[in-house]
Amino acid sequence: MSEQDVIRQRLRVAGVVQGVGFRPTVYQLATSLDLSGFVGNDSAGVFIELEGEAAAIDEFVLRVQADPPPLAHIDSIDRTDIPATGDSEFVIVESQRHCAATTLVSPDLEVCDDCLAEMNDPADRRFRYPFINCTNCGPRFTITRETPYDRPLTTMASFVMCGPCQAEYDDPADRRFHAQPNACPDCGPRIWLEQGDVIPTHDAIADTRRRIGEGAIVAIKGIGGFHLACDARNADAVSALRERKHRTAKPFAVMAADLATTEQVADLDDAERVLLQSPQRPIVLVDETEASDLVDGIAPGNNRIGVMLPYTPLHHLLLEPGDVWVMTSANYASEPIVKGNTEAREKLLELADVLLLHDRGIHVHCDDSVLRIAAGAELPVRRSRGFAPFPVRLPVSVPPTLAVGGELKATFCLADGENAFMSQHIGDMENLETLDAFTAAVDHMTGLFRIEPERVVADLHPRYLSTRWAEDNFGDRVVHVQHHHAHIGSVMAENKHTGPVIGVSFDGTGYGIDETIWGGEILVGNLDGFFRAGHLGVAQLVGGDAAVKRPYRMALSHLHAARAEWDERLPAVARATAEERRIIRQQLETGLNSVETSSIGRLFDAVASLAGVRHEISYEGQAAIELEALGAGGTAGSPGGDGSYRFELVDRDEALVVDPSPVVRAVAADIVTGVPAAAVSRRFHQALADAVVASAQEMRRRYHIDTAALSGGVFQNVTLLEAAKRGLEESGFAVLTHRLVPPNDGGLALGQVALAGRR
Ligand code: ZN
Ligand code: ZN
Ligand code: FE
């Protein structure tokens, strides 16, 4: 080859390219193509310089794009010509820390098959080692303090690699080349048991299994925090856990040893099997089988259970085939998940009998993700471990923006350009502990991605802790976005749709522009803004929170709004004392101590109570969840099915009102005449889906828009979501639904960014 044929190019690779074995792949490819130069990490991603024949450099780019390492995700490769330097070899250079474009950080991922095989091989030096990992697997997000992703900037900094580990780390041909959490039994993290003091044992795994078998509750340190674990077939252990956590009914997630074990207790379809085994290893909400021998206390009043498979080497060592353990986040009711050893000793010994600790630090907490399958596709309920902080791509480019979300199921979103980094699940922003965790997570992510927010977006609700936090910290820079607008903005953003749309925003509660409580909104507009083109007919929320916690009060309120009798044969009416009814009637008639609401969540509460399903709740959405569960598997709307109720659409002050009165009266009549609650549930779900379709048709007639967008927490209800989507599609609508972020308030921050970004 003559001198003239040699060129040199600088390549910038953006995407998830750090901590995923990218540099060794580059090294091997470059040397095999006789290219010289170097590769390294910086805060913008991976930088490469290549010198050699032009055709070889072209082939390099083609091959790295066609066959990147398994966990890598290449967004772009930029190439610039630079003068040749006469390099003769290819090297991997030190990481550089300098400010530049945003780097992407890999989420935490399940242990890979190669590592598992080594862990189960008695001849391997990592036989039964709970912290085995490689460049293709293991913790990332939760151990990374700062970028670039390099060992000294992770919680592995304190562990000095032994000779064999260092050799792997330094060998470009090794699966552990620059694997930052690389470790072995000689040099890496360890596990031990504590119960006040360290419990002497030569096998902490076997002892943990024995304790669980005896009915104990064990706090187990994981990737993003502690779990509380017990045997899911031991009724005493499960009820002790409920008592200690003060958690009366909210379902507990379980971990099953493997897929075969899962199929003993749950009915899975193919989509659910794939999702359970995906590298994110989320909790998947699935149908429990009739034959399941798990105790009822795991998910009272619910035919669905949340199941996940083992995702750390430690889980694989702990659970043996046939085992199903409760694995619930270790925290008190609404506080964040516990993640540190000191904190665990202080807080968890009241909840757990024994602690299984390790000494690899968790820099930020990250709860398990939760998903369902709806209409054959993934529907996130909580987007956290395995997904955060991988970005959602926006359909518009935004300046550096921080959106702080809502109140319940809080997440925030940090965005710059087209990247929207949704945070891990933070929790319900109702107390100082959660607010502290929120602040820590914001600090972590702004540092990780070097995004200094120029604009901050908060909910319109003046009393949300997140709104107040934003105003306290950013003052004038805060822009407010209405809650239901943000929900529709969220589903539009993840579908890369800028509008116009007919937005159907159904949830429990959100502060309306008219200062009433919204929650059944038909919005028309695009990412520049919406107007309220229609809404559910209002009822009174009597006594504020009391009406939310006691669905029978909503039943009385909706009966009143529907001008229907408070017939004592109705369980909801019988549930209230005569005195209570007298006071509620007075408040309804005078409007005293009550506020109007168009909330679909509250309508679900009213119907659930009228049907005798649930009169008081102990967690958000409980009545609606149990009403859906009761009707699941029914045949509403299909020939020979249960039929449907009918909402009435009426025009009032230029807005379309979806009047629930005929539905409420029909439900009451059905219950009085002895129609089973399951049939009532199915008729109600079908009626609501029909109302969505009828409203959308009316909006299409008025505004000539044929895309419908469904969002808000009510659309976690798969029965409703599937029926509404099917009905809309049959009527010729394009339908946007959630696949990447939750329809509930956990997805709100994405919509806040999308809507406030271009202002
Ligand atoms: Zn691995
Ligand atoms: Zn070692
Ligand atoms: Fe909401």
Coordinates of C-alpha atoms and ligand atoms in Angstrom, one line a residue, residues 112 115 133-134 136-137 175, ligand 1:
C112 CA -25.7 -13.0 31.6
C115 CA -21.4 -15.6 33.9
N133 CA -20.3 -9.9 36.2
C134 CA -18.7 -9.0 32.9
N136 CA -22.2 -7.8 29.1
C137 CA -24.1 -7.8 32.4
R175 CA -14.9 -10.7 28.3
Ligands
ZN1 ZN -21.8 -11.6 32.4

